[in-house]
Amino acid sequence: MQLKNAVVLITGANRGIGLAFAREALARGARKVYAAARDPATVRLEGVEAIRLDVTDADQVARAAAHCGDVTLLINNAGIAAPGGFLADPTLESARRQFETNFFGPLRMAQAFAPVLARNGGGAILNVLSIASWLNRPLLGVYGSTKSAAWALTNGLRHELRAQGTLVTGLHMGFVDTDLTRGIDMPKSTPESVVRQALDAVEAGQEEVLADDVTRQVKASLASAQSAYLAAA
């Protein structure tokens, strides 16, 4: 699909990667961009329609699907992270909160918007995943698990939605230079670079995006005897 004249809905669009998606969609000629956030007042980008949407709230998701019945591209970007390992201080409640946003959120959105996309010719879903889908480390414990689950969700949705002509693309990347990674001393991609690659892939009909060298190396290692996810930290 092409972004020109598309109608795009982006979750978590008030900052970071979500805001970069909104800007790039407008730059590519999208007819309408719904910029979704828990507090729409935090969306300050001109040219978009800000909507209230908490992906953990089933009623808000249903209302969004009813209001945004012209969507042709759904970008599931909203996510949260609470650093810590499985045996560290974060409680089961913290783990549930992360799964509610990072896994059940995209699942709710896909269930609500699959009929919308079907009515509008198929369209596409872009799920923002992570290198943590494959590489779990002590500081990424539960977060990595949510992204592994979201990767499996992405692959399953791809099969279920193929018959209605909906492209399902997974975006994997390492650290991105946003407020969420401030203070982390690691190489980082810019949000703009990640977003350009992701939307190029959607326009080309590609199903997976590996947005940086580290992510490509980790993916390539999965079938090797020294797979990255088995290596010592």
Tab-separated table of C-alpha atoms in Angstrom:
chain	number	residue	atom	x	y	z
A	1	MET	CA	0.000	0.000	0.000
A	2	GLN	CA	1.026	3.607	-0.483
A	3	LEU	CA	1.015	6.275	2.210
A	4	LYS	CA	-0.232	8.897	-0.232
A	5	ASN	CA	-3.972	9.340	0.465
A	6	ALA	CA	-3.854	6.673	3.200
A	7	VAL	CA	-5.706	7.081	6.487
A	8	VAL	CA	-3.363	6.228	9.336
A	9	LEU	CA	-3.990	5.586	13.033
A	10	ILE	CA	-0.969	5.597	15.339
A	11	THR	CA	-1.127	4.609	18.994
A	12	GLY	CA	1.201	6.385	21.400
A	13	ALA	CA	1.559	9.208	18.880
A	14	ASN	CA	2.328	12.041	21.274
A	15	ARG	CA	6.087	11.470	21.520
A	16	GLY	CA	9.095	9.476	20.390
A	17	ILE	CA	8.625	6.947	17.618
A	18	GLY	CA	4.860	7.506	17.481
A	19	LEU	CA	5.306	11.237	16.882
A	20	ALA	CA	7.900	10.492	14.209
A	21	PHE	CA	5.411	8.147	12.505
A	22	ALA	CA	2.799	10.901	12.476
A	23	ARG	CA	5.195	13.420	10.945
A	24	GLU	CA	6.418	10.996	8.295
A	25	ALA	CA	2.896	9.888	7.359
A	26	LEU	CA	1.937	13.510	6.768
A	27	ALA	CA	5.124	14.095	4.767
A	28	ARG	CA	4.264	11.132	2.522
A	29	GLY	CA	0.839	12.540	1.750
A	30	ALA	CA	-1.487	10.649	4.079
A	31	ARG	CA	-5.029	11.996	3.687
A	32	LYS	CA	-5.659	11.782	7.424
A	33	VAL	CA	-3.606	10.871	10.480
A	34	TYR	CA	-5.288	9.916	13.745
A	35	ALA	CA	-2.756	10.569	16.505
A	36	ALA	CA	-3.882	8.508	19.484
A	37	ALA	CA	-2.761	9.098	23.061
A	38	ARG	CA	-4.131	8.561	26.542
A	39	ASP	CA	-4.345	12.357	26.824
A	40	PRO	CA	-5.028	13.900	23.399
A	41	ALA	CA	-3.973	17.311	24.750
A	42	THR	CA	-0.375	16.024	24.679
A	43	VAL	CA	-0.535	15.680	20.880
A	44	ARG	CA	0.771	19.009	19.581
A	45	LEU	CA	1.478	18.208	15.937
A	46	GLU	CA	-0.422	20.283	13.402
A	47	GLY	CA	-2.286	18.445	10.676
A	48	VAL	CA	-3.349	15.408	12.698
A	49	GLU	CA	-6.577	14.512	14.475
A	50	ALA	CA	-5.780	13.783	18.107
A	51	ILE	CA	-7.956	11.112	19.695
A	52	ARG	CA	-8.171	9.725	23.219
A	53	LEU	CA	-7.084	6.101	23.298
A	54	ASP	CA	-5.739	3.901	26.050
A	55	VAL	CA	-5.065	0.531	24.420
A	56	THR	CA	-5.653	-1.227	27.753
A	57	ASP	CA	-9.260	0.036	27.810
A	58	ALA	CA	-11.565	-2.142	25.697
A	59	ASP	CA	-14.308	0.498	25.607
A	60	GLN	CA	-11.934	3.170	24.322
A	61	VAL	CA	-10.622	0.795	21.652
A	62	ALA	CA	-14.183	0.055	20.511
A	63	ARG	CA	-15.009	3.756	20.376
A	64	ALA	CA	-11.864	4.420	18.356
A	65	ALA	CA	-12.816	1.748	15.820
A	66	ALA	CA	-16.289	3.271	15.485
A	67	HIS	CA	-14.936	6.813	15.126
A	68	CYS	CA	-12.025	5.963	12.811
A	69	GLY	CA	-13.906	3.855	10.298
A	70	ASP	CA	-11.796	5.054	7.373
A	71	VAL	CA	-8.434	3.717	8.595
A	72	THR	CA	-6.271	1.895	6.042
A	73	LEU	CA	-3.040	1.653	8.082
A	74	LEU	CA	-2.950	0.812	11.782
A	75	ILE	CA	0.358	1.379	13.577
A	76	ASN	CA	0.488	-0.329	16.975
A	77	ASN	CA	3.224	1.711	18.610
A	78	ALA	CA	2.089	2.296	22.215
A	79	GLY	CA	4.282	0.512	24.716
A	80	ILE	CA	5.648	0.670	28.234
A	81	ALA	CA	8.706	-0.771	29.961
A	82	ALA	CA	9.676	-1.314	33.586
A	83	PRO	CA	13.354	-2.281	33.770
A	84	GLY	CA	14.221	-5.292	35.867
A	85	GLY	CA	14.688	-9.043	35.755
A	86	PHE	CA	12.127	-11.714	36.510
A	87	LEU	CA	13.364	-12.107	40.081
A	88	ALA	CA	13.908	-8.412	40.827
A	89	ASP	CA	11.579	-6.017	42.627
A	90	PRO	CA	8.976	-5.559	39.843
A	91	THR	CA	5.860	-7.355	40.986
A	92	LEU	CA	3.409	-9.518	39.100
A	93	GLU	CA	1.196	-6.434	38.875
A	94	SER	CA	3.967	-4.626	36.998
A	95	ALA	CA	4.315	-7.583	34.647
A	96	ARG	CA	0.574	-7.605	34.009
A	97	ARG	CA	0.595	-3.870	33.237
A	98	GLN	CA	3.322	-4.361	30.657
A	99	PHE	CA	1.493	-7.272	29.025
A	100	GLU	CA	-1.763	-5.284	29.002
A	101	THR	CA	-0.140	-2.536	26.950
A	102	ASN	CA	2.487	-4.351	24.886
A	103	PHE	CA	0.607	-7.555	24.015
A	104	PHE	CA	-3.090	-7.265	24.779
A	105	GLY	CA	-3.111	-3.686	23.461
A	106	PRO	CA	-2.096	-4.642	19.902
A	107	LEU	CA	-4.372	-7.679	20.124
A	108	ARG	CA	-7.378	-5.505	21.065
A	109	MET	CA	-6.544	-3.061	18.306
A	110	ALA	CA	-6.206	-5.812	15.705
A	111	GLN	CA	-9.513	-7.379	16.723
A	112	ALA	CA	-11.279	-4.015	16.563
A	113	PHE	CA	-9.715	-2.735	13.358
A	114	ALA	CA	-9.475	-5.907	11.244
A	115	PRO	CA	-13.097	-5.424	10.061
A	116	VAL	CA	-12.385	-1.738	9.406
A	117	LEU	CA	-9.373	-2.602	7.264
A	118	ALA	CA	-11.347	-5.276	5.414
A	119	ARG	CA	-14.071	-2.771	4.521
A	120	ASN	CA	-11.423	-0.355	3.275
A	121	GLY	CA	-9.716	-2.768	0.920
A	122	GLY	CA	-7.335	-4.658	3.217
A	123	GLY	CA	-4.761	-2.068	4.190
A	124	ALA	CA	-1.997	-2.880	6.642
A	125	ILE	CA	-1.060	-3.301	10.289
A	126	LEU	CA	2.416	-2.311	11.462
A	127	ASN	CA	3.401	-3.636	14.886
A	128	VAL	CA	6.315	-1.933	16.630
A	129	LEU	CA	8.349	-4.738	18.204
A	130	SER	CA	11.952	-4.827	19.446
A	131	ILE	CA	15.241	-6.648	19.372
A	132	ALA	CA	14.023	-7.802	22.792
A	133	SER	CA	11.584	-10.060	20.930
A	134	TRP	CA	14.567	-12.406	20.525
A	135	LEU	CA	17.188	-11.216	23.006
A	136	ASN	CA	16.219	-11.134	26.676
A	137	ARG	CA	18.618	-9.705	29.235
A	138	PRO	CA	18.275	-9.046	33.008
A	139	LEU	CA	17.184	-5.438	32.539
A	140	LEU	CA	14.626	-6.455	29.913
A	141	GLY	CA	13.026	-9.458	31.604
A	142	VAL	CA	9.281	-8.923	31.456
A	143	TYR	CA	9.492	-6.303	28.709
A	144	GLY	CA	11.335	-8.776	26.487
A	145	SER	CA	8.669	-11.377	27.161
A	146	THR	CA	5.920	-8.962	26.127
A	147	LYS	CA	7.734	-8.265	22.874
A	148	SER	CA	8.283	-11.980	22.222
A	149	ALA	CA	4.540	-12.455	22.667
A	150	ALA	CA	3.822	-9.498	20.385
A	151	TRP	CA	6.111	-11.012	17.732
A	152	ALA	CA	4.165	-14.265	17.892
A	153	LEU	CA	0.942	-12.251	17.673
A	154	THR	CA	2.262	-10.443	14.600
A	155	ASN	CA	3.128	-13.710	12.867
A	156	GLY	CA	-0.249	-15.235	13.710
A	157	LEU	CA	-2.211	-12.193	12.561
A	158	ARG	CA	-0.336	-12.262	9.273
A	159	HIS	CA	-1.804	-15.687	8.511
A	160	GLU	CA	-5.298	-14.862	9.765
A	161	LEU	CA	-5.586	-11.587	7.838
A	162	ARG	CA	-3.963	-12.627	4.574
A	163	ALA	CA	-7.296	-13.725	3.094
A	164	GLN	CA	-8.750	-10.233	3.482
A	165	GLY	CA	-5.691	-8.659	1.867
A	166	THR	CA	-4.237	-7.052	5.013
A	167	LEU	CA	-0.464	-6.757	5.152
A	168	VAL	CA	0.974	-7.357	8.646
A	169	THR	CA	4.484	-6.008	9.188
A	170	GLY	CA	6.689	-6.374	12.261
A	171	LEU	CA	9.249	-3.676	13.076
A	172	HIS	CA	12.289	-4.760	15.111
A	173	MET	CA	14.979	-2.401	16.362
A	174	GLY	CA	17.462	-1.906	19.161
A	175	PHE	CA	17.731	1.241	21.234
A	176	VAL	CA	16.128	4.329	19.724
A	177	ASP	CA	16.972	7.862	20.839
A	178	THR	CA	13.799	8.871	22.692
A	179	ASP	CA	12.966	10.080	26.186
A	180	LEU	CA	12.428	6.441	27.202
A	181	THR	CA	16.112	5.624	26.563
A	182	ARG	CA	17.564	8.811	28.009
A	183	GLY	CA	20.468	7.921	30.265
A	184	ILE	CA	21.197	4.595	28.528
A	185	ASP	CA	24.744	4.692	27.180
A	186	MET	CA	24.308	2.510	24.097
A	187	PRO	CA	24.335	3.124	20.349
A	188	LYS	CA	20.909	4.395	19.315
A	189	SER	CA	19.021	4.877	16.079
A	190	THR	CA	17.060	8.031	15.470
A	191	PRO	CA	13.261	7.745	15.465
A	192	GLU	CA	13.236	9.241	11.978
A	193	SER	CA	15.541	6.547	10.570
A	194	VAL	CA	13.478	3.740	12.103
A	195	VAL	CA	10.201	5.221	10.886
A	196	ARG	CA	11.423	5.780	7.325
A	197	GLN	CA	12.544	2.163	7.078
A	198	ALA	CA	9.248	0.922	8.506
A	199	LEU	CA	7.054	2.926	6.143
A	200	ASP	CA	9.274	2.080	3.172
A	201	ALA	CA	8.660	-1.577	4.032
A	202	VAL	CA	4.889	-1.120	4.273
A	203	GLU	CA	4.840	0.627	0.910
A	204	ALA	CA	6.912	-2.215	-0.578
A	205	GLY	CA	4.648	-4.906	0.906
A	206	GLN	CA	7.360	-6.304	3.182
A	207	GLU	CA	6.460	-8.275	6.300
A	208	GLU	CA	9.490	-7.642	8.507
A	209	VAL	CA	11.799	-4.690	9.161
A	210	LEU	CA	15.205	-5.005	10.844
A	211	ALA	CA	16.032	-1.369	11.474
A	212	ASP	CA	19.690	-1.449	12.576
A	213	ASP	CA	22.852	-3.510	12.324
A	214	VAL	CA	22.594	-5.029	15.805
A	215	THR	CA	19.045	-6.219	15.145
A	216	ARG	CA	20.096	-7.762	11.844
A	217	GLN	CA	23.001	-9.546	13.549
A	218	VAL	CA	20.798	-10.914	16.325
A	219	LYS	CA	18.158	-12.148	13.861
A	220	ALA	CA	20.851	-13.821	11.757
A	221	SER	CA	22.228	-15.562	14.857
A	222	LEU	CA	18.961	-17.245	15.834
A	223	ALA	CA	19.676	-20.354	13.787
A	224	SER	CA	23.378	-20.539	14.669
A	225	ALA	CA	25.031	-22.742	17.252
A	226	GLN	CA	26.065	-19.590	19.144
A	227	SER	CA	22.706	-17.898	19.028
A	228	ALA	CA	22.630	-14.499	20.719
A	229	TYR	CA	19.806	-15.493	23.042
A	230	LEU	CA	21.901	-18.357	24.440
A	231	ALA	CA	25.076	-16.310	24.866
A	232	ALA	CA	26.174	-15.040	28.246
A	233	ALA	CA	25.253	-11.445	29.066
